[in-house]
Coordinates of C-alpha atoms in Angstrom, one line a residue:
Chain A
X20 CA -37.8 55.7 -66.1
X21 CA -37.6 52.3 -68.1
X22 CA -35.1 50.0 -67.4
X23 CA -31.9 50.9 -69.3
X24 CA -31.0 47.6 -71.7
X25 CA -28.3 45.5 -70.3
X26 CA -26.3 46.1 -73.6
X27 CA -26.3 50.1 -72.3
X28 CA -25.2 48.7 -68.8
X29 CA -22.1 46.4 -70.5
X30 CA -20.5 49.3 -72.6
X31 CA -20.6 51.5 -69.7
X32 CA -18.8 49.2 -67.3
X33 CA -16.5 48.3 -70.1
X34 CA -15.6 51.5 -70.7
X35 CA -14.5 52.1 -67.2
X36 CA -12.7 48.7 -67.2
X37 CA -10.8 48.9 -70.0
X38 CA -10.6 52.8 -71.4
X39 CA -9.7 53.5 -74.7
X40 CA -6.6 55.5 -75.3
X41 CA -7.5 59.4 -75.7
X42 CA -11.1 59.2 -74.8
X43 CA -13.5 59.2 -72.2
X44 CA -16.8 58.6 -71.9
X45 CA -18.9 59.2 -68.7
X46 CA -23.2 58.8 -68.5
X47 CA -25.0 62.0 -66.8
X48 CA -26.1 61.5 -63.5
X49 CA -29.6 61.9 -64.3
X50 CA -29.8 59.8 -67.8
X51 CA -27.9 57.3 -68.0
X52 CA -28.7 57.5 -71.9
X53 CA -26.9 60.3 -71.9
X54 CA -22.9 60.2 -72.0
X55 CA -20.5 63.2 -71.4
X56 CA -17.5 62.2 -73.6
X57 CA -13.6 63.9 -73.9
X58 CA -11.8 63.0 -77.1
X59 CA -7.9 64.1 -77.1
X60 CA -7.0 65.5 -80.7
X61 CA -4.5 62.8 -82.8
X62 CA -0.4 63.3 -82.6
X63 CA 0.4 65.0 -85.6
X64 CA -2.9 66.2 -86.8
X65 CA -3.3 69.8 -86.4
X66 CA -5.7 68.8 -83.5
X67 CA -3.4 67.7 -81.4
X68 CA -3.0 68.8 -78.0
X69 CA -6.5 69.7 -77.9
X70 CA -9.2 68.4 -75.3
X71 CA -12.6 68.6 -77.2
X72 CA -16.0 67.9 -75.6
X73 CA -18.6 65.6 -77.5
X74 CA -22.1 64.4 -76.6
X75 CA -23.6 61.4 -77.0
X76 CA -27.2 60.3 -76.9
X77 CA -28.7 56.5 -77.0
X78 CA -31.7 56.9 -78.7
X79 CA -34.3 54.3 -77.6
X80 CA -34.2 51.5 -80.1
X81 CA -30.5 51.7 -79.3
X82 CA -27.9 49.2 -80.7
X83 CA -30.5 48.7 -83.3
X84 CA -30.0 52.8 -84.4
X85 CA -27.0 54.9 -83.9
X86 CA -25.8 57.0 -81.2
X87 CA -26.4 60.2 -81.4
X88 CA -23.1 62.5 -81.0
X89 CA -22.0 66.3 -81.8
X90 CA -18.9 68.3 -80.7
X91 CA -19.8 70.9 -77.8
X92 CA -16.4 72.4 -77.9
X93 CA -15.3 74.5 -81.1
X94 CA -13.3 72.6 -83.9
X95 CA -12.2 73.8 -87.3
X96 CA -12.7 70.4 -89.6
X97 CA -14.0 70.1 -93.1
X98 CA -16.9 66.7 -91.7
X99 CA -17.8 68.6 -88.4
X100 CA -20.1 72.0 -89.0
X101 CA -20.9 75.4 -87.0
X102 CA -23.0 73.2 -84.7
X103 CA -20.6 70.3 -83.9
X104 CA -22.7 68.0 -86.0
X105 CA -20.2 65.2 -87.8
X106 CA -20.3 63.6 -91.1
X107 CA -19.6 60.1 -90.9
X108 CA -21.1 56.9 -92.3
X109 CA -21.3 54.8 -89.7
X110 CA -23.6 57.6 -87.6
X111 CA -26.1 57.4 -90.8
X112 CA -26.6 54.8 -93.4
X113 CA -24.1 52.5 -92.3
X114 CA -24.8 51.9 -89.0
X115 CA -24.4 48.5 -87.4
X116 CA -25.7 47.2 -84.1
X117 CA -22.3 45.1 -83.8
X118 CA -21.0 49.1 -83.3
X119 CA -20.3 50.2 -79.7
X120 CA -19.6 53.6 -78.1
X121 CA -16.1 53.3 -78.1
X122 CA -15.5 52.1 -82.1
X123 CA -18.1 55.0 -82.6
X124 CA -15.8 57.5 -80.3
X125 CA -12.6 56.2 -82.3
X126 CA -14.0 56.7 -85.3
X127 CA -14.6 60.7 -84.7
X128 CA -11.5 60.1 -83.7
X129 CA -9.8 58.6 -86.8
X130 CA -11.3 61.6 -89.3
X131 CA -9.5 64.1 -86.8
X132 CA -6.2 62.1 -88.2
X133 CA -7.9 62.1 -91.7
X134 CA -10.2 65.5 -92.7
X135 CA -12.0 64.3 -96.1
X136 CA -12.6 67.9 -97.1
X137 CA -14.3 66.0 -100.9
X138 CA -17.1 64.7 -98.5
X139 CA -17.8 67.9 -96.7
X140 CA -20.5 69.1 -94.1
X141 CA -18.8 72.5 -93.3
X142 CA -18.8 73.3 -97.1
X143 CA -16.4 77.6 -96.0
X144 CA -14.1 75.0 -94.2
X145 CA -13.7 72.4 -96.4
X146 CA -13.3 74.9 -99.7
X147 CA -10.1 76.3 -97.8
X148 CA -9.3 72.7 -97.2
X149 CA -9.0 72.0 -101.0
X150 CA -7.9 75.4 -102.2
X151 CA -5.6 76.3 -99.5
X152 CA -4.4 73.6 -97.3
X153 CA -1.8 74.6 -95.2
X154 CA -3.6 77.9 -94.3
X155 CA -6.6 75.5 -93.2
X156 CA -4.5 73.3 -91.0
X157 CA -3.3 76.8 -89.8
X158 CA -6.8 77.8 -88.8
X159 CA -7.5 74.1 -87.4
X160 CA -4.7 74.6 -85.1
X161 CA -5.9 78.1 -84.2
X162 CA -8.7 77.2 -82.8
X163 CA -7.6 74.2 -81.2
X164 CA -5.3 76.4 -79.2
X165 CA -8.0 78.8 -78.7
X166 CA -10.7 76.6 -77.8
X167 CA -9.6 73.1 -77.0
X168 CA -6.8 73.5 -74.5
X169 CA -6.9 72.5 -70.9
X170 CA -4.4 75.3 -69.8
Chain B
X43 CA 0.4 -10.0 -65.0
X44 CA -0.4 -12.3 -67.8
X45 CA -2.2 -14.2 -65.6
X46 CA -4.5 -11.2 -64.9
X47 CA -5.6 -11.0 -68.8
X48 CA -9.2 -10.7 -69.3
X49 CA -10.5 -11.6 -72.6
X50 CA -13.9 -9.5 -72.0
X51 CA -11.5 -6.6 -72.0
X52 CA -9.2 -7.6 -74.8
X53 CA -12.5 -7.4 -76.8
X54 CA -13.5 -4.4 -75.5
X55 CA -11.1 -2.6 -77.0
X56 CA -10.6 -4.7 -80.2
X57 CA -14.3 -3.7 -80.5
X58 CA -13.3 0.2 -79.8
X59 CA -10.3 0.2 -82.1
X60 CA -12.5 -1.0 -85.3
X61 CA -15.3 2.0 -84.0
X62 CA -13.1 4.4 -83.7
X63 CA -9.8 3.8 -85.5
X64 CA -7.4 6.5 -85.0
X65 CA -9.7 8.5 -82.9
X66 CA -8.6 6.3 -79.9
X67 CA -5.1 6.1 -78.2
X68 CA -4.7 2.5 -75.8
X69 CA -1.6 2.4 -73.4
X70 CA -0.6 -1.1 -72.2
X71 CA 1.5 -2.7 -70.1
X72 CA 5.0 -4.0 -70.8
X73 CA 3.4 -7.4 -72.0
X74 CA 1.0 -5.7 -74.6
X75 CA -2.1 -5.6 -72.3
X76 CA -4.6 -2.8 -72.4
X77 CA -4.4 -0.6 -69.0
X78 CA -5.9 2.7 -70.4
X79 CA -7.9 4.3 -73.3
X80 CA -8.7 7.6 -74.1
X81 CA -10.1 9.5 -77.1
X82 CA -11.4 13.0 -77.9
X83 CA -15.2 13.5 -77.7
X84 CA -16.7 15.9 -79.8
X85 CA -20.7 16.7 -80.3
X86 CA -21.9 15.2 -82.8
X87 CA -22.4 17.7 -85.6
X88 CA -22.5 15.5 -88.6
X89 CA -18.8 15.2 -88.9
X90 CA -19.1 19.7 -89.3
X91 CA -16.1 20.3 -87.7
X92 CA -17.1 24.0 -88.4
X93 CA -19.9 23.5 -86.1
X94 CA -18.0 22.0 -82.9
X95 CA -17.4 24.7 -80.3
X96 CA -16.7 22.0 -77.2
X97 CA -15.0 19.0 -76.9
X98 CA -13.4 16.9 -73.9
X99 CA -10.7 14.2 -74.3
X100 CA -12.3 11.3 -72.1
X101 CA -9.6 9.1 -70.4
X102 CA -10.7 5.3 -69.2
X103 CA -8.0 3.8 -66.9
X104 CA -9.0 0.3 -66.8
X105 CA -8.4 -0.5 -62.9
X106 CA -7.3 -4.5 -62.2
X107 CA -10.6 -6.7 -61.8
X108 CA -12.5 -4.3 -64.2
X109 CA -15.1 -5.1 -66.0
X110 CA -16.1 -6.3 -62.4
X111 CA -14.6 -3.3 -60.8
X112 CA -15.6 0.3 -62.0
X113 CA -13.0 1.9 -63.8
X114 CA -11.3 5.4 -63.3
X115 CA -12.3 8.1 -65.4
X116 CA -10.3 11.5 -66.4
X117 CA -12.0 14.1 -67.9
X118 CA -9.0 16.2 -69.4
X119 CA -8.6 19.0 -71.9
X120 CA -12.0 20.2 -71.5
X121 CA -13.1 23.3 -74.2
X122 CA -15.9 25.9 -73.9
X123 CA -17.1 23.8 -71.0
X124 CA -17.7 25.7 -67.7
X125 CA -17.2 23.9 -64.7
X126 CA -20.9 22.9 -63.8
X127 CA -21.4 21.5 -67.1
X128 CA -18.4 19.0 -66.2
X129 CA -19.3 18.1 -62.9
X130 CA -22.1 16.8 -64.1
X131 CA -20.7 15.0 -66.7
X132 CA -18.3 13.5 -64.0
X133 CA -21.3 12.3 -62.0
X134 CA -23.1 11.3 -64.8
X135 CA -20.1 9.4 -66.1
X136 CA -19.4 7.5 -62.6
X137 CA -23.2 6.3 -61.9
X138 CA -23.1 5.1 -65.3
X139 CA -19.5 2.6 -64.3
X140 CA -21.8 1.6 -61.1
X141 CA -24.2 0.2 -63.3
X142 CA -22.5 -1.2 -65.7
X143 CA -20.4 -3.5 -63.5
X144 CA -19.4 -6.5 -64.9
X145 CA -20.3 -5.4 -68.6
X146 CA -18.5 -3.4 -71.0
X147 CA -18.8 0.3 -70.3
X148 CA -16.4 2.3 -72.7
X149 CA -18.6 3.0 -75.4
X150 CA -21.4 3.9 -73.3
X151 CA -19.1 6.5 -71.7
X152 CA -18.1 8.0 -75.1
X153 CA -21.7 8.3 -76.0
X154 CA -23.0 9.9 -72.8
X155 CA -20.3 12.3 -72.5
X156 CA -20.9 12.8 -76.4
X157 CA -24.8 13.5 -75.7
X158 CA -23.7 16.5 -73.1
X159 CA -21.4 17.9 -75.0
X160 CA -24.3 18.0 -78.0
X161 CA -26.6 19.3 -75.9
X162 CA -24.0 22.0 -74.5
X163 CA -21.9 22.7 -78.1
X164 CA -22.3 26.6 -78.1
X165 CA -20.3 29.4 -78.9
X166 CA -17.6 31.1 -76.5
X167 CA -17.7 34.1 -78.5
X168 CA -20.2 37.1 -77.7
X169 CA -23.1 38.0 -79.0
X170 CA -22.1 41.4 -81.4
X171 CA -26.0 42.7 -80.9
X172 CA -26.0 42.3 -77.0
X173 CA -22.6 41.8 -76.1
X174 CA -23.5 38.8 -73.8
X175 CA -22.2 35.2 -74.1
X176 CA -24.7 32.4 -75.3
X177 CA -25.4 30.4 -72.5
X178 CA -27.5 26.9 -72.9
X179 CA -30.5 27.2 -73.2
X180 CA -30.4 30.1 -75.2
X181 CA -31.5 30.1 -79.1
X182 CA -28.7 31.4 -81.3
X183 CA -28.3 31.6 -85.2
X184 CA -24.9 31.1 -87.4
X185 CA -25.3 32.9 -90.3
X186 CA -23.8 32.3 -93.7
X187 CA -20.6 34.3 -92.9
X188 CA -20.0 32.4 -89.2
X189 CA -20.8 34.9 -87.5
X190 CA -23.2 34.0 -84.3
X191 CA -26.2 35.9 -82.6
X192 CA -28.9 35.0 -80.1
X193 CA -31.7 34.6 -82.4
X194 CA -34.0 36.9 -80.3
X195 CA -30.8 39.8 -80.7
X196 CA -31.4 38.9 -84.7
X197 CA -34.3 39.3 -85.1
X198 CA -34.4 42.9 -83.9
X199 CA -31.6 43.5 -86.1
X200 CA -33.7 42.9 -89.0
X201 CA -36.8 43.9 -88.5
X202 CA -35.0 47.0 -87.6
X203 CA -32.8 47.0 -90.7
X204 CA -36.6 46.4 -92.8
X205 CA -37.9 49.6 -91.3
X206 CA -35.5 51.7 -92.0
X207 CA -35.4 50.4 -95.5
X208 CA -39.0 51.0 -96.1
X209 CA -38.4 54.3 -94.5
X210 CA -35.8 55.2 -97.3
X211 CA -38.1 53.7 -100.1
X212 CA -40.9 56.1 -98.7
X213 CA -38.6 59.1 -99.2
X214 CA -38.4 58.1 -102.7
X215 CA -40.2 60.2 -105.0
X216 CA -42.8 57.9 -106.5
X217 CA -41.0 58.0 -110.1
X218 CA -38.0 56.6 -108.7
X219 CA -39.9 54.0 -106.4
X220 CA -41.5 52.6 -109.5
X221 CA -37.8 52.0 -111.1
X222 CA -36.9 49.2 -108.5
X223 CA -40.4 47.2 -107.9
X224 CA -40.6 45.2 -105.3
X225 CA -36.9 44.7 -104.7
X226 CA -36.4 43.1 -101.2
X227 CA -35.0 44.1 -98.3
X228 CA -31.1 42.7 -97.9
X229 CA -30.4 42.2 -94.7
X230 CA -26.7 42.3 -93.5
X231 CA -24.6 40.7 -91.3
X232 CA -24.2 43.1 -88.6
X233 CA -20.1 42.5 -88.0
X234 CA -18.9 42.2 -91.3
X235 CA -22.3 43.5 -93.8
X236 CA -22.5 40.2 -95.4
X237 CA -25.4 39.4 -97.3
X238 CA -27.4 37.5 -94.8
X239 CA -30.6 35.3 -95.5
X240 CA -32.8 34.7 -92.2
X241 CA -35.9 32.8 -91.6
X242 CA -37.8 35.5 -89.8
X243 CA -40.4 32.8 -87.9
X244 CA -37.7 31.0 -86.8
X245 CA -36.0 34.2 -85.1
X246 CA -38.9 36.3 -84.1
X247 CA -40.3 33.1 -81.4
X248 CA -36.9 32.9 -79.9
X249 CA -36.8 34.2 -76.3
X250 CA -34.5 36.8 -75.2
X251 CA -30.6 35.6 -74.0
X252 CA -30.8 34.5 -70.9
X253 CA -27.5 36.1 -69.5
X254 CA -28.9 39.5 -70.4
X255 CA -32.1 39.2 -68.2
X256 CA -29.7 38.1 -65.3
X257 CA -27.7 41.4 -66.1
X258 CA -26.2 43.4 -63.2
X259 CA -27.8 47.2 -62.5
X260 CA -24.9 50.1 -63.1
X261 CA -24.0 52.0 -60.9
X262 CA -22.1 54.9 -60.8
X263 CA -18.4 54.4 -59.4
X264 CA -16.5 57.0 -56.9
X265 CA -14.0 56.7 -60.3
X266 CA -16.7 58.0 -62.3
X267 CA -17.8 60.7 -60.5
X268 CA -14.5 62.2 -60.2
X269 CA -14.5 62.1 -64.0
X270 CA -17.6 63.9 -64.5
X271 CA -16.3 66.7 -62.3
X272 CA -12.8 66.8 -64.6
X273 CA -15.0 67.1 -67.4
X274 CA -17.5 69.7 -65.9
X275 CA -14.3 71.7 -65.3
X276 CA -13.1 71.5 -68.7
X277 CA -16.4 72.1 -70.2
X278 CA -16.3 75.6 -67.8
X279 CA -12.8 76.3 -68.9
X280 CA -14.0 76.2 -72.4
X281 CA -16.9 77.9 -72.1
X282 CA -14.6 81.1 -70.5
X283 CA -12.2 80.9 -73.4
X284 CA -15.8 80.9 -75.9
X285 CA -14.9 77.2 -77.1
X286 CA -18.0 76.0 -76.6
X287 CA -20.6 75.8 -79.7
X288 CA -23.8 77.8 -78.6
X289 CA -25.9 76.7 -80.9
X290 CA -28.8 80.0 -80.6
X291 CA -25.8 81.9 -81.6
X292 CA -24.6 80.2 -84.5
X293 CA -28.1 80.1 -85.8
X294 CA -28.1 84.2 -85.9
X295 CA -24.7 83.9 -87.4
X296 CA -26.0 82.0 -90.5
X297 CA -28.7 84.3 -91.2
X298 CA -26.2 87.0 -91.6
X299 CA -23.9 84.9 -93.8
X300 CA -26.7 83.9 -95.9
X301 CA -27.3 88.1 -96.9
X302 CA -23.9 88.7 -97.3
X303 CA -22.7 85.4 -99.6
X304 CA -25.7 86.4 -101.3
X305 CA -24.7 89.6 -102.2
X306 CA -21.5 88.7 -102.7
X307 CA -23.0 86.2 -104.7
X308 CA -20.3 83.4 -103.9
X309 CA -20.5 80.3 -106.1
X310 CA -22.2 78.4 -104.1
X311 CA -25.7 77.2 -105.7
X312 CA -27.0 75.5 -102.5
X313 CA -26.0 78.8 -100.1
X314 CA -25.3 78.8 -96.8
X315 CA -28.6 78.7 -96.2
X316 CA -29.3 75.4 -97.2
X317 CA -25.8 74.0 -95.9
X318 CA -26.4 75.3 -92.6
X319 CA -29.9 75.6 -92.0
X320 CA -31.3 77.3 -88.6
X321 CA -32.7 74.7 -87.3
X322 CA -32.9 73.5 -83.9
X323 CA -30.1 72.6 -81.4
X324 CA -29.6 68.9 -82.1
X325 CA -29.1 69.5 -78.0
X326 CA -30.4 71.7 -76.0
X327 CA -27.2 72.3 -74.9
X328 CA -27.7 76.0 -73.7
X329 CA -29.4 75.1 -71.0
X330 CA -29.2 74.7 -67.2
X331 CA -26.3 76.7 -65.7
X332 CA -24.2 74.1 -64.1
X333 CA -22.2 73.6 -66.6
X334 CA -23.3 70.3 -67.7
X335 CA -25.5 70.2 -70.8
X336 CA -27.5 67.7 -70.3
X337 CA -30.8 68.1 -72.1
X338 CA -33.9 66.7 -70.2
X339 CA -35.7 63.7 -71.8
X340 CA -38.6 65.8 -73.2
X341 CA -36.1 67.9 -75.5
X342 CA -34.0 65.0 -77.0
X343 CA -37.2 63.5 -78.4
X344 CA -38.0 66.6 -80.1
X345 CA -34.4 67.8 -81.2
X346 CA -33.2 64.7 -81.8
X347 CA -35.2 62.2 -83.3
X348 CA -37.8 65.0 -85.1
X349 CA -35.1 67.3 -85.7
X350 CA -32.5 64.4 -86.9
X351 CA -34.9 63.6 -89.7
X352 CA -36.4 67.1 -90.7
X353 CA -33.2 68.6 -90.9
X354 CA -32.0 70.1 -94.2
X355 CA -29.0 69.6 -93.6
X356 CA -28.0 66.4 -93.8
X357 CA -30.8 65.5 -97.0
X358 CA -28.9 68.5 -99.3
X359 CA -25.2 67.2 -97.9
X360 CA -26.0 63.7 -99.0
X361 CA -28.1 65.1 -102.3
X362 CA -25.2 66.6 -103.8
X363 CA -22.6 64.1 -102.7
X364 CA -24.3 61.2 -103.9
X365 CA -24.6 59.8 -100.5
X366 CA -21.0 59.3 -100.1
X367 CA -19.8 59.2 -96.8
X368 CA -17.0 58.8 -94.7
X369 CA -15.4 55.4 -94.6
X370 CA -15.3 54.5 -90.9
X371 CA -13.9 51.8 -89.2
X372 CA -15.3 48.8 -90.2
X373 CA -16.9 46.5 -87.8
X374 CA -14.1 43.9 -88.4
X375 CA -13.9 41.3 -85.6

């Protein structure tokens, strides 16, 4: 195995050090490329409560290209489709090396808070979104309670 | 005391007060004689305030019998200087009162302690690329918008941000290429996307930060390992309840949703199909039964990186939205 950057070595032990509210973010045992990664759904989104797996990936020109992250557990949102895979700038196009795991991991974070169901990437979700709101935020909660929940 | 007055040292300081005007503070006795000087020392920068990260205020107490006897130096209020740094200005500054005896030494103080300080005026902050300090020795690079990176961590940044440009251009169907010519590459600032102009010779010959080659290995902590096994329990928990996305299965579901949409011929141009594409796991998460999906090296090359890029997926999504995307947190510092 190559040596793992130093940057890669800094973020983990800083987010150890100091966690970030809500989320976790633990490296596999056997790639330390490879991070294991809890974020708690927002207060007062319909997400709330829930405990929802993500993984995250450092590709190998990492800072200098994003992280690679999808939801493993289930989520009803309008930017996050069937396969967990999330819409979001700053994981494309506007990636920046001054980024770090955790203002990546609060920024999944943030569109919890704030579904943008005009920019979708689950296009049956995000229709209900715009057509039918509260019955949306019904379903997101739905499955959070199905799917997300520790108990 | 009167009778102790030295005119060497009255002139000493007459000279230092018409040097350095305000810039330097004299104490004296109760009959107007000098018995102390300081002043703050700053690299010199040109006068660039902007570009002064250290500084040091440099006290001379001027001991009875001096210039014959060595004075007493202070080094107070030092800034952005670590300790080593100072103790060697310290020792630097006393062999230089040895030698001097019998002469006047102040100005040669300010000036040696100036020349450190010069040689050791860097940044406190981090480096956004690498996340390490900038240590001396190290090359480093302000850009335009003050922001400051080891010049080795810079240059990566844009020769990365090039290639991904010309990567974009070469997606371009050649009609549209043609439209914009020749238009450059703008690099920007990585923490707040400034415009930024860099002289690429300059940054590519810089050697790597120095702090990051003397980097500390991780290893995992007890803490740590108790956390993976929380999560390996929620991610079993979930997987019980059916909350966890199984990719091969979804993929079978969107070939049925493509038939029926179809036939119910939904209003939808793109289809399901494009929108969700069967393509490969972006993870191979369905694999290995311990309940951690960890995908073996081998499989995130080809999911991820060819996958990333070959999916339709994300090409249509951005198509028909104009590439508009979230607005995430910005990289504000």
């Amino acid at each position: 195995m190559t040596a793992l950057p130093r940057r890669i070595i800094k973020e983990t032990q800083r987010l150890m050090q100091e966690p970030v509210p809500g989320i976790s973010a633990v490296p596999d045992d056997s790639n330390a490329r490879y991070f294991h990664v809890i974020v708690t759904g927002p207060e007062d989104s319909p997400f709330e409560g829930g405990l929802f797996k993500l993984e995250l990936f450092l590709p190998e020109d990492y800072p200098m290209s994003a992280p690679k992250v999808r939801f493993i557990t289930k989520i009803y949102h309008p930017n996050i489709d069937r396969l967990g895979r999330i819409c979001l700038d700053i994981l494309k196009d506007k990636w920046s090396p001054a980024l770090q795991i955790r203002t990546v991991l609060l920024s999944i974070q943030a569109l919890l808070s704030a579904p943008n169901p005009d920019d979708p990437l689950a296009n049956d979700v995000a229709e209900l979104w715009k057509v039918n709101e509260a019955e949306a935020i019904r379903n997101a909660k739905e499955w959070t309670r199905r799917y997300a929940m520790d108990n | 005391m009167s009778n102790d007055v030295d005119e060497r040292v009255v002139d000493e300081v007459e000279a230092l007060k018409a040097i350095l005007m305000d810039e330097l503070i004299v104490r004296t006795n109760e009959s107007g004689y000098p018995v102390a000087v300081e002043t703050v020392v700053f690299p010199s920068t040109a006068d660039d305030a902007l570009q002064q990260y250290v500084c040091l205020t440099l006290v001379v107490e001027l001991t009875p019998g001096y210039p014959d006897v060595a004075p007493d130096i202070l080094l107070r209020n030092p800034r952005g200087l670590d300790d080593s740094v100072l103790g060697r200005i310290d020792r630097e500054v006393k062999e230089k009162c040895e030698s001097y005896r019998g002469q006047a030494v102040i100005y040669e103080l300010i000036e040696l302690v100036k020349e450190y300080l010069t040689a050791s005026n860097l940044p406190s902050c981090q480096c956004a690329i690498c996340l390490y300090g900038f240590r001396e020795g190290d090359h480093f690079t302000k850009t335009e918008c003050y922001h400051y990176f080891h010049s080795h961590c810079l240059a990566c940044h844009v020769t990365s941000s090039e290639k991904s440009y010309q990567e974009e251009l070469d997606k371009l169907p050649a009609w549209q290429r043609n439209q914009h010519p020749q238009s450059p590459c703008q690099v920007l600032c990585p923490v707040c996307r400034e415009p930024i102009q860099c002289d690429m010779n300059m940054l590519s010959s810089a050697a790597p930060p120095l702090d990051v080659e003397n980097a500390r290995q991780f290893e995992l902590s007890d803490e740590l390992r108790s956390l993976q096994r929380q999560m390996a329990a929620l991610f079993s928990h979930q997987k019980r309840r059916g909350g966890i996305i199984d990719p091969e299965a979804e993929d079978s579901k969107l070939l049925l949703v493509t038939d029926t949409t179809e036939q119910e011929g939904e209003d939808d141009p793109a289809g399901p199909s494009v929108l969700f594409p069967p393509a490969a796991p972006l993870f191979n998460s369905t694999s290995g039964s311990t309940g951690s999906s960890v995908p073996n090296r081998g499989d995130w090359r080809r999911g991820g990186r060819g996958g990333y890029r070959g999916r339709g997926n994300s090409g249509s999504h951005h198509n028909r939205h104009g590439r508009r995307h979230h607005q995430a947190a910005a990289t504000s510092r």
